[in-house]
PDB file of C-alpha atoms in Angstrom:
ATOM      1  CA  UNK A   1     160.088  93.543 175.560  1.00  0.00           C
ATOM      2  CA  UNK A   2     161.226  96.553 173.518  1.00  0.00           C
ATOM      3  CA  UNK A   3     158.540  98.696 172.295  1.00  0.00           C
ATOM      4  CA  UNK A   4     159.387 101.264 169.423  1.00  0.00           C
ATOM      5  CA  UNK A   5     158.877 105.032 170.526  1.00  0.00           C
ATOM      6  CA  UNK A   6     156.259 105.341 167.677  1.00  0.00           C
ATOM      7  CA  UNK A   7     154.478 102.682 165.606  1.00  0.00           C
ATOM      8  CA  UNK A   8     152.997 103.817 162.281  1.00  0.00           C
ATOM      9  CA  UNK A   9     149.625 102.191 161.736  1.00  0.00           C
ATOM     10  CA  UNK A  10     147.321 102.440 159.007  1.00  0.00           C
ATOM     11  CA  UNK A  11     144.691 104.998 159.588  1.00  0.00           C
ATOM     12  CA  UNK A  12     140.934 104.739 158.632  1.00  0.00           C
ATOM     13  CA  UNK A  13     138.565 107.671 158.234  1.00  0.00           C
ATOM     14  CA  UNK A  14     134.960 107.959 157.157  1.00  0.00           C
ATOM     15  CA  UNK A  15     134.081 110.774 154.886  1.00  0.00           C
ATOM     16  CA  UNK A  16     130.413 110.889 154.652  1.00  0.00           C
ATOM     17  CA  UNK A  17     129.385 107.561 153.252  1.00  0.00           C
ATOM     18  CA  UNK A  18     132.842 106.859 151.843  1.00  0.00           C
ATOM     19  CA  UNK A  19     135.991 105.614 153.444  1.00  0.00           C
ATOM     20  CA  UNK A  20     139.822 106.805 153.289  1.00  0.00           C
ATOM     21  CA  UNK A  21     142.621 104.511 154.347  1.00  0.00           C
ATOM     22  CA  UNK A  22     145.994 105.543 154.684  1.00  0.00           C
ATOM     23  CA  UNK A  23     148.994 102.796 154.426  1.00  0.00           C
ATOM     24  CA  UNK A  24     152.477 103.955 155.441  1.00  0.00           C
ATOM     25  CA  UNK A  25     154.318 105.196 154.106  1.00  0.00           C
ATOM     26  CA  UNK A  26     152.691 107.129 151.318  1.00  0.00           C
ATOM     27  CA  UNK A  27     149.461 105.419 150.198  1.00  0.00           C
ATOM     28  CA  UNK A  28     146.120 106.685 150.337  1.00  0.00           C
ATOM     29  CA  UNK A  29     142.979 104.500 149.429  1.00  0.00           C
ATOM     30  CA  UNK A  30     139.688 105.851 148.687  1.00  0.00           C
ATOM     31  CA  UNK A  31     136.671 103.440 148.680  1.00  0.00           C
ATOM     32  CA  UNK A  32     133.475 105.034 147.165  1.00  0.00           C
ATOM     33  CA  UNK A  33     130.036 103.927 148.782  1.00  0.00           C
ATOM     34  CA  UNK A  34     127.126 105.378 146.866  1.00  0.00           C
ATOM     35  CA  UNK A  35     126.932 108.890 144.981  1.00  0.00           C
ATOM     36  CA  UNK A  36     129.715 111.288 145.325  1.00  0.00           C
ATOM     37  CA  UNK A  37     128.378 114.979 146.080  1.00  0.00           C
ATOM     38  CA  UNK A  38     130.246 118.130 146.006  1.00  0.00           C
ATOM     39  CA  UNK A  39     130.404 118.025 149.766  1.00  0.00           C
ATOM     40  CA  UNK A  40     131.905 114.653 149.682  1.00  0.00           C
ATOM     41  CA  UNK A  41     134.619 115.999 147.300  1.00  0.00           C
ATOM     42  CA  UNK A  42     135.433 118.648 149.748  1.00  0.00           C
ATOM     43  CA  UNK A  43     135.796 116.098 152.712  1.00  0.00           C
ATOM     44  CA  UNK A  44     138.053 114.002 150.248  1.00  0.00           C
ATOM     45  CA  UNK A  45     140.158 117.115 149.343  1.00  0.00           C
ATOM     46  CA  UNK A  46     140.672 117.995 152.952  1.00  0.00           C
ATOM     47  CA  UNK A  47     141.799 114.602 153.797  1.00  0.00           C
ATOM     48  CA  UNK A  48     144.127 114.554 150.749  1.00  0.00           C
ATOM     49  CA  UNK A  49     145.656 117.815 151.752  1.00  0.00           C
ATOM     50  CA  UNK A  50     146.055 116.639 155.525  1.00  0.00           C
ATOM     51  CA  UNK A  51     147.912 113.438 154.057  1.00  0.00           C
ATOM     52  CA  UNK A  52     150.242 115.624 152.087  1.00  0.00           C
ATOM     53  CA  UNK A  53     151.207 118.020 154.852  1.00  0.00           C
ATOM     54  CA  UNK A  54     153.398 115.515 156.174  1.00  0.00           C
ATOM     55  CA  UNK A  55     155.127 113.849 153.179  1.00  0.00           C
ATOM     56  CA  UNK A  56     156.806 114.827 150.007  1.00  0.00           C
ATOM     57  CA  UNK A  57     154.795 112.201 147.799  1.00  0.00           C
ATOM     58  CA  UNK A  58     151.529 110.674 147.925  1.00  0.00           C
ATOM     59  CA  UNK A  59     150.301 107.758 145.570  1.00  0.00           C
ATOM     60  CA  UNK A  60     146.389 107.155 145.548  1.00  0.00           C
ATOM     61  CA  UNK A  61     144.251 104.036 145.113  1.00  0.00           C
ATOM     62  CA  UNK A  62     140.577 104.832 144.174  1.00  0.00           C
ATOM     63  CA  UNK A  63     138.294 102.015 144.602  1.00  0.00           C
ATOM     64  CA  UNK A  64     134.854 102.895 142.685  1.00  0.00           C
ATOM     65  CA  UNK A  65     133.380  99.546 143.142  1.00  0.00           C
ATOM     66  CA  UNK A  66     130.851 100.710 145.506  1.00  0.00           C
ATOM     67  CA  UNK A  67     130.152 104.051 143.517  1.00  0.00           C
ATOM     68  CA  UNK A  68     126.893 105.395 142.557  1.00  0.00           C
ATOM     69  CA  UNK A  69     126.905 108.503 140.456  1.00  0.00           C
ATOM     70  CA  UNK A  70     129.310 111.479 140.412  1.00  0.00           C
ATOM     71  CA  UNK A  71     127.139 114.279 140.782  1.00  0.00           C
ATOM     72  CA  UNK A  72     127.542 117.361 138.381  1.00  0.00           C
ATOM     73  CA  UNK A  73     128.504 119.841 141.086  1.00  0.00           C
ATOM     74  CA  UNK A  74     131.330 117.149 142.342  1.00  0.00           C
ATOM     75  CA  UNK A  75     132.685 116.893 138.910  1.00  0.00           C
ATOM     76  CA  UNK A  76     133.363 120.683 138.905  1.00  0.00           C
ATOM     77  CA  UNK A  77     134.823 120.621 142.457  1.00  0.00           C
ATOM     78  CA  UNK A  78     137.123 117.896 141.615  1.00  0.00           C
ATOM     79  CA  UNK A  79     138.385 119.428 138.638  1.00  0.00           C
ATOM     80  CA  UNK A  80     140.229 121.951 140.692  1.00  0.00           C
ATOM     81  CA  UNK A  81     143.873 121.709 141.353  1.00  0.00           C
ATOM     82  CA  UNK A  82     144.960 118.809 143.872  1.00  0.00           C
ATOM     83  CA  UNK A  83     148.142 118.952 146.107  1.00  0.00           C
ATOM     84  CA  UNK A  84     151.319 118.514 144.185  1.00  0.00           C
ATOM     85  CA  UNK A  85     152.656 115.709 146.169  1.00  0.00           C
ATOM     86  CA  UNK A  86     150.111 113.165 144.425  1.00  0.00           C
ATOM     87  CA  UNK A  87     152.372 111.238 142.170  1.00  0.00           C
ATOM     88  CA  UNK A  88     150.038 108.646 140.843  1.00  0.00           C
ATOM     89  CA  UNK A  89     146.300 107.849 140.782  1.00  0.00           C
ATOM     90  CA  UNK A  90     145.326 104.129 140.266  1.00  0.00           C
ATOM     91  CA  UNK A  91     141.547 103.438 139.834  1.00  0.00           C
ATOM     92  CA  UNK A  92     139.824 100.089 140.006  1.00  0.00           C
ATOM     93  CA  UNK A  93     135.979  99.219 139.483  1.00  0.00           C
ATOM     94  CA  UNK A  94     135.067 102.053 137.273  1.00  0.00           C
ATOM     95  CA  UNK A  95     132.457 101.469 134.859  1.00  0.00           C
ATOM     96  CA  UNK A  96     132.533 102.822 131.292  1.00  0.00           C
ATOM     97  CA  UNK A  97     130.382 106.008 132.190  1.00  0.00           C
ATOM     98  CA  UNK A  98     132.584 106.719 135.306  1.00  0.00           C
ATOM     99  CA  UNK A  99     135.704 106.278 133.062  1.00  0.00           C
ATOM    100  CA  UNK A 100     134.251 108.903 130.819  1.00  0.00           C
ATOM    101  CA  UNK A 101     133.591 111.521 133.795  1.00  0.00           C
ATOM    102  CA  UNK A 102     136.856 110.793 135.358  1.00  0.00           C
ATOM    103  CA  UNK A 103     138.821 111.212 131.888  1.00  0.00           C
ATOM    104  CA  UNK A 104     137.125 114.485 131.440  1.00  0.00           C
ATOM    105  CA  UNK A 105     138.143 115.853 134.954  1.00  0.00           C
ATOM    106  CA  UNK A 106     141.736 114.649 134.149  1.00  0.00           C
ATOM    107  CA  UNK A 107     141.771 116.714 130.908  1.00  0.00           C
ATOM    108  CA  UNK A 108     140.738 119.759 132.888  1.00  0.00           C
ATOM    109  CA  UNK A 109     143.415 119.086 135.431  1.00  0.00           C
ATOM    110  CA  UNK A 110     145.907 118.625 132.492  1.00  0.00           C
ATOM    111  CA  UNK A 111     145.347 121.844 131.122  1.00  0.00           C
ATOM    112  CA  UNK A 112     146.269 123.481 134.650  1.00  0.00           C
ATOM    113  CA  UNK A 113     149.353 121.361 135.224  1.00  0.00           C
ATOM    114  CA  UNK A 114     150.439 121.044 131.593  1.00  0.00           C
ATOM    115  CA  UNK A 115     150.007 117.146 131.625  1.00  0.00           C
ATOM    116  CA  UNK A 116     152.942 115.873 133.554  1.00  0.00           C
ATOM    117  CA  UNK A 117     151.061 112.898 134.068  1.00  0.00           C
ATOM    118  CA  UNK A 118     150.889 112.804 137.827  1.00  0.00           C
ATOM    119  CA  UNK A 119     147.074 113.416 138.117  1.00  0.00           C
ATOM    120  CA  UNK A 120     146.300 111.258 135.103  1.00  0.00           C
ATOM    121  CA  UNK A 121     144.231 108.275 136.522  1.00  0.00           C
ATOM    122  CA  UNK A 122     145.226 104.847 135.254  1.00  0.00           C
ATOM    123  CA  UNK A 123     142.567 102.125 135.259  1.00  0.00           C
ATOM    124  CA  UNK A 124     142.839  98.619 136.394  1.00  0.00           C
ATOM    125  CA  UNK A 125     141.040  95.531 136.659  1.00  0.00           C
ATOM    126  CA  UNK A 126     142.149  94.487 140.116  1.00  0.00           C
ATOM    127  CA  UNK A 127     143.669  96.042 143.236  1.00  0.00           C
ATOM    128  CA  UNK A 128     146.560  93.716 142.788  1.00  0.00           C
ATOM    129  CA  UNK A 129     147.323  95.404 139.473  1.00  0.00           C
ATOM    130  CA  UNK A 130     146.832  98.832 140.771  1.00  0.00           C
ATOM    131  CA  UNK A 131     149.093  98.368 143.619  1.00  0.00           C
ATOM    132  CA  UNK A 132     151.656  96.807 141.298  1.00  0.00           C
ATOM    133  CA  UNK A 133     151.395  99.918 138.965  1.00  0.00           C
ATOM    134  CA  UNK A 134     151.787 102.343 142.037  1.00  0.00           C
ATOM    135  CA  UNK A 135     154.762 100.453 143.568  1.00  0.00           C
ATOM    136  CA  UNK A 136     156.309 101.110 139.967  1.00  0.00           C
ATOM    137  CA  UNK A 137     155.349 104.747 140.165  1.00  0.00           C
ATOM    138  CA  UNK A 138     156.792 105.091 143.888  1.00  0.00           C
ATOM    139  CA  UNK A 139     160.350 103.286 142.572  1.00  0.00           C
ATOM    140  CA  UNK A 140     160.329 105.737 139.770  1.00  0.00           C
ATOM    141  CA  UNK A 141     159.752 108.985 142.168  1.00  0.00           C
ATOM    142  CA  UNK A 142     162.398 107.637 144.571  1.00  0.00           C
ATOM    143  CA  UNK A 143     165.259 107.281 141.904  1.00  0.00           C
ATOM    144  CA  UNK A 144     164.227 110.718 140.568  1.00  0.00           C
ATOM    145  CA  UNK A 145     164.822 112.009 144.087  1.00  0.00           C
ATOM    146  CA  UNK A 146     168.048 110.497 144.482  1.00  0.00           C
ATOM    147  CA  UNK A 147     169.440 112.161 141.503  1.00  0.00           C
ATOM    148  CA  UNK A 148     171.787 115.068 142.301  1.00  0.00           C
TER     149      UNK A 148
END
């Protein structure tokens, strides 16, 4: 039996009450469980930075089905710049109030990055729809990288 030298497997990390999974080659999945605090945002940001260190692009699926509240201090911490490798953010399970908060954070980021669209969250009803959109973003990103 031939065993490959390195096998890339999905990674799973607990960040406080929340969870981040990584699916190779470039998909991070954040699953919220309860309220998100400023400390949680710090853990999430550190994990995203870690994932971005090893790749040129990162696509993010954010599952807010289990979300409680996004605490005020978490909102301001989330509005700071994120790694530039992020190429698309798809959100599922966000209620109306959470969409309003996330959109407000996005507007703050758009001011910093001149609105190039990478950080604009797109909301979807199902994970399948979100993944399909992220796949489309990935194909577009790969196509741009191949141009001379």
